[in-house]
PDB file of C-alpha atoms in Angstrom:
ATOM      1  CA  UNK A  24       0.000   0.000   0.000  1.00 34.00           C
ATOM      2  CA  UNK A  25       1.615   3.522  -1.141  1.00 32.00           C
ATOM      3  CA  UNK A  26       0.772   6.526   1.219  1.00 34.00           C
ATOM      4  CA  UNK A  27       1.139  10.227   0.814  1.00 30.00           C
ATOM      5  CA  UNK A  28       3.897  11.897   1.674  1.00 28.00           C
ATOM      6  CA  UNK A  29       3.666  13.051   5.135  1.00 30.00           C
ATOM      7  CA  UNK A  30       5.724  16.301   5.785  1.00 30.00           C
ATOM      8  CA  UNK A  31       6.564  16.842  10.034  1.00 31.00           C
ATOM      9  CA  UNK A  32       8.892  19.428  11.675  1.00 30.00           C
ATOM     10  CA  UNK A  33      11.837  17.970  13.832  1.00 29.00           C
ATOM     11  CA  UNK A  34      10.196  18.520  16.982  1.00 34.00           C
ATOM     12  CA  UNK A  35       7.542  15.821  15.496  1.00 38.00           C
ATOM     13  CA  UNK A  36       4.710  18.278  14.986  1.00 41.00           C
ATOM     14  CA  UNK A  37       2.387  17.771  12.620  1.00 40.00           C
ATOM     15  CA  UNK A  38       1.888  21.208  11.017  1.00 39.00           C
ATOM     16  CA  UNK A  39       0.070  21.322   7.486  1.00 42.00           C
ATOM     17  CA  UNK A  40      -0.638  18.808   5.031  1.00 45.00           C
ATOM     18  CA  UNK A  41      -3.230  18.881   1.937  1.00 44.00           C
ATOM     19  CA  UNK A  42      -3.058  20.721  -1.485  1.00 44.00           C
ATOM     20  CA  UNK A  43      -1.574  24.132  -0.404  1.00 47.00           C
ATOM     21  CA  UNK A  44      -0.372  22.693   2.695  1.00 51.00           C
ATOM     22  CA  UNK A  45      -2.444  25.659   4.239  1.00 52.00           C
ATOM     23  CA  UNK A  46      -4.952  22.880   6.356  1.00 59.00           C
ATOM     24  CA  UNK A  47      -4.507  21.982   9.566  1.00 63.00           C
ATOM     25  CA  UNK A  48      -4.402  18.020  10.405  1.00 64.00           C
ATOM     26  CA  UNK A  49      -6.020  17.026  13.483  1.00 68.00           C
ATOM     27  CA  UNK A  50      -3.764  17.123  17.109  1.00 73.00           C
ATOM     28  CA  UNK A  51      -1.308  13.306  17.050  1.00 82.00           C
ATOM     29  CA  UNK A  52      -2.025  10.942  19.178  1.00 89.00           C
ATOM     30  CA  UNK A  53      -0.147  10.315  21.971  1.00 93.00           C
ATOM     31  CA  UNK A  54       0.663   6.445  22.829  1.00 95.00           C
ATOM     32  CA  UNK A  55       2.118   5.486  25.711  1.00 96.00           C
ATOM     33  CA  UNK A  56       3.950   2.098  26.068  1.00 97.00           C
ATOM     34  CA  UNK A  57       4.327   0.866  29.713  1.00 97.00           C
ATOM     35  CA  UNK A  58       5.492  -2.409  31.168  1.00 97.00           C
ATOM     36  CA  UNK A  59       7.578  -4.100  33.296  1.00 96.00           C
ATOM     37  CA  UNK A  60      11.614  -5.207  32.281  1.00 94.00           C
ATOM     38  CA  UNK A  61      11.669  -7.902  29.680  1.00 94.00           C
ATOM     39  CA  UNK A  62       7.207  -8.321  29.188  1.00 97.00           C
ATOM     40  CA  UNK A  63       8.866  -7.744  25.601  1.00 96.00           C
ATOM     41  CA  UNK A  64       7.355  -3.941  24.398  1.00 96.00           C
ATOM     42  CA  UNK A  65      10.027  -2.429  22.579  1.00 95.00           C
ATOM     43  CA  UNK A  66       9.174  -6.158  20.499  1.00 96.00           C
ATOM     44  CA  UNK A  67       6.153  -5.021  20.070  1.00 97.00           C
ATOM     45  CA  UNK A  68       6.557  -1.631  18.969  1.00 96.00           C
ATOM     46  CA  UNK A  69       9.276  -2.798  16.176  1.00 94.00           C
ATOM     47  CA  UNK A  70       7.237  -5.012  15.515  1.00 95.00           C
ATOM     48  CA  UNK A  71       4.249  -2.705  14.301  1.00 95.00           C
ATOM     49  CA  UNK A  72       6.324  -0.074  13.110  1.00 93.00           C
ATOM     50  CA  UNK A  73       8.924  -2.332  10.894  1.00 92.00           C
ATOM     51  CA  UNK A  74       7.629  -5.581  10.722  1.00 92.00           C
ATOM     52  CA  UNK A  75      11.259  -6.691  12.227  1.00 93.00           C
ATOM     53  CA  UNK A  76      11.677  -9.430  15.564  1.00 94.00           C
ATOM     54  CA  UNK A  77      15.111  -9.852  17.396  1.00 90.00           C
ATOM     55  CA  UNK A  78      15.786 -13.014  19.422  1.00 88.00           C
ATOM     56  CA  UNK A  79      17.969 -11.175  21.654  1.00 85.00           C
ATOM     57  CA  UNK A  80      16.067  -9.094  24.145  1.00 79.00           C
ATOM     58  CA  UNK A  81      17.396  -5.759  24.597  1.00 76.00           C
ATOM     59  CA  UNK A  82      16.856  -3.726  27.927  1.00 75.00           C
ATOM     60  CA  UNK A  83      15.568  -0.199  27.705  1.00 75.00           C
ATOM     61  CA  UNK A  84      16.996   2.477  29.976  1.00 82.00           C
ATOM     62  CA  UNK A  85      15.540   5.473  28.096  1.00 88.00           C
ATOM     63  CA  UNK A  86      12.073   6.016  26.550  1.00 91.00           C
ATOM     64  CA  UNK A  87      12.156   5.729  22.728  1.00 93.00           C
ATOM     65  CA  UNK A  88       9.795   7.986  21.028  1.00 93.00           C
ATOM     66  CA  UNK A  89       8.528   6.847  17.276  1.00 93.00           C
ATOM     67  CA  UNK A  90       6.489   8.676  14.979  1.00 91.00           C
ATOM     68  CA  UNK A  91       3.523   6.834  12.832  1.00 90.00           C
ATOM     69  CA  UNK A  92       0.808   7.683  11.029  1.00 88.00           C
ATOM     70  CA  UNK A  93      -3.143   6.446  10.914  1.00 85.00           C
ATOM     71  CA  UNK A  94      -6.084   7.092   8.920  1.00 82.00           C
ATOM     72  CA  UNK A  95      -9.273   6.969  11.404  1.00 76.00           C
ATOM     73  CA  UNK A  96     -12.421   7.752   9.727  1.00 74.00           C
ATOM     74  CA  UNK A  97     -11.166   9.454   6.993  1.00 78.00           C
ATOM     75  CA  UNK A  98      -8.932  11.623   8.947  1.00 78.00           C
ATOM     76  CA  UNK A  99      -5.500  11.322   8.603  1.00 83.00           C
ATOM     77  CA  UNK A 100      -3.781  11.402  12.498  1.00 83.00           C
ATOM     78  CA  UNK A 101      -0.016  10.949  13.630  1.00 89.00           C
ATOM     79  CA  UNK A 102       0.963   8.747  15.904  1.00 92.00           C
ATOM     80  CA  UNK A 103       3.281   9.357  18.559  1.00 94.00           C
ATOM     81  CA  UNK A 104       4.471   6.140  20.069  1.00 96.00           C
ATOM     82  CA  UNK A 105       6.618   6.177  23.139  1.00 96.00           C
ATOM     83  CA  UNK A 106       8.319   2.878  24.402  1.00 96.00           C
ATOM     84  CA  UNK A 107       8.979   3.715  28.145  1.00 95.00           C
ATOM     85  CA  UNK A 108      11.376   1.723  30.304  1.00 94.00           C
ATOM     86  CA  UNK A 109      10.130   0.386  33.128  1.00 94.00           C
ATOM     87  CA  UNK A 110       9.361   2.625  35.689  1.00 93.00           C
ATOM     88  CA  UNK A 111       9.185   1.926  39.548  1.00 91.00           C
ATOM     89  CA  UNK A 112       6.142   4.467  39.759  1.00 91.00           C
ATOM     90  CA  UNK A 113       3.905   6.089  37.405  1.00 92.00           C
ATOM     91  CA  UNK A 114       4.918  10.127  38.494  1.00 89.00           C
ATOM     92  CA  UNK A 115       2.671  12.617  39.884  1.00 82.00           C
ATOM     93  CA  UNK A 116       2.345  16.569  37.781  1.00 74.00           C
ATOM     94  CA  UNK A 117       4.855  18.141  37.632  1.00 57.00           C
ATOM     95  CA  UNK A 118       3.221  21.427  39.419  1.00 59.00           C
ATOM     96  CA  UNK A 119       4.852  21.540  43.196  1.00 40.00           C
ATOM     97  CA  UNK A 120       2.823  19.766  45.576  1.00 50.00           C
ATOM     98  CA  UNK A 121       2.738  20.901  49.051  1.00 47.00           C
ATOM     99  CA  UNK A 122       4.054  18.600  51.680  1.00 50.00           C
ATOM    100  CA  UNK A 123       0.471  18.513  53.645  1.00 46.00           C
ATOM    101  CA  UNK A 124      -1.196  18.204  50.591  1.00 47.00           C
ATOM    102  CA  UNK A 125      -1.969  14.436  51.351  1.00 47.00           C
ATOM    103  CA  UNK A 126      -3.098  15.319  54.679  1.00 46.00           C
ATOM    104  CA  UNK A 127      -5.215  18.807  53.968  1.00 40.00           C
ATOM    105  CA  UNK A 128      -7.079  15.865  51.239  1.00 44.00           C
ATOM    106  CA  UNK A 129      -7.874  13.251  54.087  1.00 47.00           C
ATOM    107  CA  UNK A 130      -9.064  15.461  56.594  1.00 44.00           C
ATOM    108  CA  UNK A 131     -11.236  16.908  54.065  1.00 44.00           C
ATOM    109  CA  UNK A 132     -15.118  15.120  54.361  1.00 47.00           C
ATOM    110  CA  UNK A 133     -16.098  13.092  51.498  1.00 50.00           C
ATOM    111  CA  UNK A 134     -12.534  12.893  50.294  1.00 46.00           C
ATOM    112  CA  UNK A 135      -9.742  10.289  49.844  1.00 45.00           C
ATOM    113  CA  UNK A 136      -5.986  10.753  49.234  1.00 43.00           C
ATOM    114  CA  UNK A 137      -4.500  10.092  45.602  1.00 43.00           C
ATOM    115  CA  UNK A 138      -2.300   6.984  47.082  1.00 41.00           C
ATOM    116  CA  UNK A 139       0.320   8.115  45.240  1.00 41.00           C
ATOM    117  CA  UNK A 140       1.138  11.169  46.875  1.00 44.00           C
ATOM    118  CA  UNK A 141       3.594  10.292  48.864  1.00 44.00           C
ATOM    119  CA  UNK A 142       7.233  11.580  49.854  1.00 38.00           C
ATOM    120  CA  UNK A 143       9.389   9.529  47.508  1.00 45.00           C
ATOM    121  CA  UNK A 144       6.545   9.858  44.403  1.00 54.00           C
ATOM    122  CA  UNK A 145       8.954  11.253  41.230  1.00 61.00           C
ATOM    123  CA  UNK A 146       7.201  14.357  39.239  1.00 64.00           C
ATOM    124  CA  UNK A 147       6.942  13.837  35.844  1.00 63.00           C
ATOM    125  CA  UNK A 148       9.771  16.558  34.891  1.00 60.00           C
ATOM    126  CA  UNK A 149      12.326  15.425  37.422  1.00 66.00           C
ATOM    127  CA  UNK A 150      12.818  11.475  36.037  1.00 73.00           C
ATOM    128  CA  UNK A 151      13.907  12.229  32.520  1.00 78.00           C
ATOM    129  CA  UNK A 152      12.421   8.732  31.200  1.00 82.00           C
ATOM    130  CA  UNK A 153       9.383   9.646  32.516  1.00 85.00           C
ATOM    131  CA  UNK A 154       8.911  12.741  30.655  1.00 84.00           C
ATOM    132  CA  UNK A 155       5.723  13.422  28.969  1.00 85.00           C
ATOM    133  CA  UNK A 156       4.223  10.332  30.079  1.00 92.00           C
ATOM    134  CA  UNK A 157       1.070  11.851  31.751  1.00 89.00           C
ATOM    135  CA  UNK A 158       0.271  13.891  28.488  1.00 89.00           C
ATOM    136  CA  UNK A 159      -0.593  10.244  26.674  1.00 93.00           C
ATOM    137  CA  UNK A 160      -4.261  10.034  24.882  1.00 93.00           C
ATOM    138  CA  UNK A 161      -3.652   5.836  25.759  1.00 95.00           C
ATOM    139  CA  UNK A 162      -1.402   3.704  28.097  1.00 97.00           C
ATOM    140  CA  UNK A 163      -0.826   0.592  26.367  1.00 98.00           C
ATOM    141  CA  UNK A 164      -0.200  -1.842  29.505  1.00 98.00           C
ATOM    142  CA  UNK A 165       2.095  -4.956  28.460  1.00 98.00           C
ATOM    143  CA  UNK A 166       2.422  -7.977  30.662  1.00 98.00           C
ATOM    144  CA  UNK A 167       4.222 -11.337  29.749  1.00 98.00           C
ATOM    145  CA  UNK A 168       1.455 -14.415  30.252  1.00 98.00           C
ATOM    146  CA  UNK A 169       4.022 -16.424  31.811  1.00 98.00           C
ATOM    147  CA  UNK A 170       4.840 -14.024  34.521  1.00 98.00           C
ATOM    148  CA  UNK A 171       2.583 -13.555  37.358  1.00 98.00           C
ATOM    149  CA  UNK A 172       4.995 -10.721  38.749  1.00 98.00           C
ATOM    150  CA  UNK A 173       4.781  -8.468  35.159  1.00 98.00           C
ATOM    151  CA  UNK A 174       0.992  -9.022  36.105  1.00 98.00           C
ATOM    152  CA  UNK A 175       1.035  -7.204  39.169  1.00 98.00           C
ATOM    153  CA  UNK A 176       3.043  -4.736  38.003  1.00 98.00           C
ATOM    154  CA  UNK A 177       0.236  -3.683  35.430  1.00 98.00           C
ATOM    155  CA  UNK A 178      -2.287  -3.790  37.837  1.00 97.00           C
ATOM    156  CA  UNK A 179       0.129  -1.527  39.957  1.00 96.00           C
ATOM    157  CA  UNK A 180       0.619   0.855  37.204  1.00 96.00           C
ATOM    158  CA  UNK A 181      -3.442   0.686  36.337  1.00 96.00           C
ATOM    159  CA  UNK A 182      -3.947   1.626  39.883  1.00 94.00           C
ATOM    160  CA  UNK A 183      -1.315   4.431  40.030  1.00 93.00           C
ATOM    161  CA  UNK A 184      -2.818   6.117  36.484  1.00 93.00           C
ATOM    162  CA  UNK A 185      -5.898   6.233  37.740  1.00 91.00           C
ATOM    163  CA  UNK A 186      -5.275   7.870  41.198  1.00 86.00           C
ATOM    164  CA  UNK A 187      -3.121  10.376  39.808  1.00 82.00           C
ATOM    165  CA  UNK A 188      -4.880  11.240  36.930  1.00 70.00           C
ATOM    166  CA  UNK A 189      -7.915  11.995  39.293  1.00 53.00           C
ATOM    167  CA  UNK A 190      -7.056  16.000  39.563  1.00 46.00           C
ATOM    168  CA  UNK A 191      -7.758  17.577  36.354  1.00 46.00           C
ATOM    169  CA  UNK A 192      -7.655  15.672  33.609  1.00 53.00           C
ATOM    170  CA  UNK A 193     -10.683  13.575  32.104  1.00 59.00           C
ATOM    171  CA  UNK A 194     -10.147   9.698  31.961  1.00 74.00           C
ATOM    172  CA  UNK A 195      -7.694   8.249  29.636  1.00 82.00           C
ATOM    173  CA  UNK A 196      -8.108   4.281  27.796  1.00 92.00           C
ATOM    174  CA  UNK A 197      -6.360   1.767  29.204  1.00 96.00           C
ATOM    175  CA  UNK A 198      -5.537  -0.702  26.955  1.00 97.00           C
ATOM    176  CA  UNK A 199      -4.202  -4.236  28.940  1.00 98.00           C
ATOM    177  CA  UNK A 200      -1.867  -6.669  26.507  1.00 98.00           C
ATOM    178  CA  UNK A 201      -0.810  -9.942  26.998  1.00 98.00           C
ATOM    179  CA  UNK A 202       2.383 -10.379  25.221  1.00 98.00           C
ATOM    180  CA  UNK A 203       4.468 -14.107  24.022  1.00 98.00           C
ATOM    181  CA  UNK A 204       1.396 -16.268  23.110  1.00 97.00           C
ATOM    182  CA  UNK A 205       3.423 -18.303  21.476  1.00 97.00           C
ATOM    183  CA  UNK A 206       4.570 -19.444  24.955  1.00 97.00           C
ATOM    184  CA  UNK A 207       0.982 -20.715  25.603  1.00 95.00           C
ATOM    185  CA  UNK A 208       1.682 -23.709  27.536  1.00 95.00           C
ATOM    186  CA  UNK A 209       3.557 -21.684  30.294  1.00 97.00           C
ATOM    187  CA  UNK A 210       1.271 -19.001  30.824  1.00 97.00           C
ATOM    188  CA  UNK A 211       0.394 -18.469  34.990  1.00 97.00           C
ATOM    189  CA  UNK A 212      -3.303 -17.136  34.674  1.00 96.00           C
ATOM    190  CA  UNK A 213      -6.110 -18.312  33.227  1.00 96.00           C
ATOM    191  CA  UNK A 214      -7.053 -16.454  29.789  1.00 97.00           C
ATOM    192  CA  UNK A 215     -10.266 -16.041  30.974  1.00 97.00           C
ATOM    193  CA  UNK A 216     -10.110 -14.826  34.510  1.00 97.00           C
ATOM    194  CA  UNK A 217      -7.422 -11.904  33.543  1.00 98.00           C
ATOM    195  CA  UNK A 218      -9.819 -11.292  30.938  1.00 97.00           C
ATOM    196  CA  UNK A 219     -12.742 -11.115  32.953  1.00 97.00           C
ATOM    197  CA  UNK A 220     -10.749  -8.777  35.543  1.00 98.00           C
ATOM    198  CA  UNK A 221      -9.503  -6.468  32.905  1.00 97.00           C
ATOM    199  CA  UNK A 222     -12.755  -6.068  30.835  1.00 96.00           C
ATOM    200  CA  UNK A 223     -15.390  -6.645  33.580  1.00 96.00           C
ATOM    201  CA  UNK A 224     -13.727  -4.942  37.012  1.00 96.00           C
ATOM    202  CA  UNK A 225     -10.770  -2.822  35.613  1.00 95.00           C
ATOM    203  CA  UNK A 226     -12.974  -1.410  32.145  1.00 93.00           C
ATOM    204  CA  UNK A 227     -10.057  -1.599  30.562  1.00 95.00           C
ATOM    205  CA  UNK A 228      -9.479  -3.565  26.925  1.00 95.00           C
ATOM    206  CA  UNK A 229      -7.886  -6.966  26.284  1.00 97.00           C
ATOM    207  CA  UNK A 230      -5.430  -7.658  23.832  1.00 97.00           C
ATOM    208  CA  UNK A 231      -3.039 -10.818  23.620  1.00 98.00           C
ATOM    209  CA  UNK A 232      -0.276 -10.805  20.996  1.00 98.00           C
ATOM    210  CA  UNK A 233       2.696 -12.509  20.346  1.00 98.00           C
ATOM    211  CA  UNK A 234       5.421 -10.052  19.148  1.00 97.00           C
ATOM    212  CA  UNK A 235       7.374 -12.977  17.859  1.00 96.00           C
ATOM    213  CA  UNK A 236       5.047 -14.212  15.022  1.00 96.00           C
ATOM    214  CA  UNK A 237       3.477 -10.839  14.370  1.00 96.00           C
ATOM    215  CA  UNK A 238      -0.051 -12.203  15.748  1.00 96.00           C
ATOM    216  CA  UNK A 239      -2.797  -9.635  17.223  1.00 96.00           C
ATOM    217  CA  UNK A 240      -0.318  -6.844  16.416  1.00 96.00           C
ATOM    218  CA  UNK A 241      -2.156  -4.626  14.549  1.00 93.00           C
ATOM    219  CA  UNK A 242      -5.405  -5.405  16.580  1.00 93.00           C
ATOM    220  CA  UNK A 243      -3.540  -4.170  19.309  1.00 95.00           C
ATOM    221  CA  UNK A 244      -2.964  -0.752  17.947  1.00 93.00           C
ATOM    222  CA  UNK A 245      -5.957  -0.933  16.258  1.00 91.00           C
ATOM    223  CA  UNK A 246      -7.858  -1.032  19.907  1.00 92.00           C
ATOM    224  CA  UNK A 247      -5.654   1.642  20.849  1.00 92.00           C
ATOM    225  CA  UNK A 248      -6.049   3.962  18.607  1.00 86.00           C
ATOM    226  CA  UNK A 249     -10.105   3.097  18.466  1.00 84.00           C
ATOM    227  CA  UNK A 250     -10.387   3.808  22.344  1.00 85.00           C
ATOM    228  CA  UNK A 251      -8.746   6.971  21.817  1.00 80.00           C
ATOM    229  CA  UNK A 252     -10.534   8.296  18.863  1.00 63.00           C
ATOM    230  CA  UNK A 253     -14.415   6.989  20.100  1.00 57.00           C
ATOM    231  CA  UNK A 254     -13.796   8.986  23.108  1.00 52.00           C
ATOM    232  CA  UNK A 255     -12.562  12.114  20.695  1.00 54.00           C
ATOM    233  CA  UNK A 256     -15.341  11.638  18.040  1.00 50.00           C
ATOM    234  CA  UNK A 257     -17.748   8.674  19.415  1.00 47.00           C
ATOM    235  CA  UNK A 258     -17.693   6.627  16.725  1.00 46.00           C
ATOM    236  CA  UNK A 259     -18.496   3.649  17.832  1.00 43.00           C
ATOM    237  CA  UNK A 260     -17.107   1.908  14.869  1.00 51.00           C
ATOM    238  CA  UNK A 261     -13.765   3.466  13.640  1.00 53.00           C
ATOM    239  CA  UNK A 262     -12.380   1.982  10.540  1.00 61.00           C
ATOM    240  CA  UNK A 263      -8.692   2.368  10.860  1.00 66.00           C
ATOM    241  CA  UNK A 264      -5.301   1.991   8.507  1.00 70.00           C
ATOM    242  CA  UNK A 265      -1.847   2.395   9.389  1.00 72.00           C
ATOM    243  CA  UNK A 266       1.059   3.679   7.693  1.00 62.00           C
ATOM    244  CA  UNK A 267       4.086   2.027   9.410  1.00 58.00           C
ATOM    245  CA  UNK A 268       7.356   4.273  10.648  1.00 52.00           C
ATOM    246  CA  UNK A 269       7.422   7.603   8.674  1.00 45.00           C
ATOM    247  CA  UNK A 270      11.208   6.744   8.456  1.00 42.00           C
ATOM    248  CA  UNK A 271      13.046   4.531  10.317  1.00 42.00           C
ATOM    249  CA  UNK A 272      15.524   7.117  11.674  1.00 37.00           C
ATOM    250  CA  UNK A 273      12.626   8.830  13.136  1.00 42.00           C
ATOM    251  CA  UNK A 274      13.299   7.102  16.705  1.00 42.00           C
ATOM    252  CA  UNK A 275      14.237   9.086  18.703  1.00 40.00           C
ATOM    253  CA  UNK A 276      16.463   8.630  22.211  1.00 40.00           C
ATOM    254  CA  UNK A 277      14.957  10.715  25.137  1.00 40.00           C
TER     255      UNK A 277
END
């Protein structure tokens, strides 16, 4: 399939595209890759972007941010992509927080405490692999199947979004993916009961992939990007293509 040409600045803005390049494209979407060390997302992501799969896993100490492009409905939309490391705690905004603030909230009637506000929380400005993660339209949560512990650490990182996303902003799509289906026969939990917990409790989408054979790849960004843009233009049914990496130097190292 050939695309358009697709013309970005180098801070990975979209500015203008269309015949006179004087219309402007809809805001990118932000995706946010989170998961703990070796669940296999940087896999994942080079998988979507270049079809490509390395045996050898490679640990990720800095966020990797990659630039895509999708046609929702029509509407053409970038795609940013960021492939976080993992991260011991999803961080608070970056606005100063006062050191009673957790106290002044309890006290109050009727209220309850962000559990993350606490003394040794990291702001999202002051962890450099963390930046920019709390602007994200969609937190793509990867877990391996056969490790109970990556598990927990989603459900961790679910838990943290949600508390301290409660002050200000609106509610963001969670989307929960089981990664290495190819390595069925070891997996720890039941299909079925995460899926009931994720879908049923949480409200969160499914997805299990394999990054290794390229299965449910595309359905995973496909749910994604469909959370994201029913909540923007409720659609219920989005009809979605991709275009793969703009170019494959576009990653960049943050």
């Amino acid at each position: 399939m050939h695309w358009p040409a697709v013309c970005e600045s180098r801070e990975g803005g979209a500015a203008h595209r269309g015949r006179g390049g004087n219309k402007a494209m809809p805001p990118p979407f932000r995706i946010a890759v989170l998961g703990a060390q070796g669940v296999g997302k940087t896999a994942i992501v080079q998988r979507f972007l270049h079809d490509d799969y390395s045996e050898v896993a490679v640990s990720s100490k800095t966020r990797r941010m990659h630039l895509s492009a999708a046609v929702l409905n029509g509407h053409v939309h970038d795609l940013q992509i960021t492939d976080y490391p993992a991260i011991s705690s999803f961080p608070v905004s970056s606005l100063q927080i006062p050191d009673d603030l957790p106290m002044l909230l309890s006290s109050a009637p009727g209220s309850r405490t962000p559990l993350n506000l606490h003394r040794n929380q990291t702001s999202e400005w002051s962890d450099v692999c963390c930046r920019g993660i709390r602007s994200a339209h969609v937190y793509v949560l990867v877990y391996d199947i056969c490790c109970f512990d990556s598990f927990e650490y989603v459900k961790t990182m679910r838990q943290q979004i949600l508390e301290t996303r409660v002050m200000g902003s609106g509610e963001t799509p969670i989307l929960i993916v089981g990664n290495k289906r190819d390595l069925q026969r070891g997996r720890v939990i039941p299909r079925h009961s995460v899926s009931d917990l994720v879908r049923k409790s949480w409200k969160c989408g499914y997805v299990e992939c394999s990054a290794k054979f390229n299965w449910h790849i595309l359905l995973l960004f496909g749910e994604a990007l469909r959370s994201v843009g029913c909540a923007r233009c409720k659609h219920v049914h989005a009809t979605i293509r991709f275009q793969r990496a703009l170019r494959r130097e576009r990653c960049v190292l943050m």
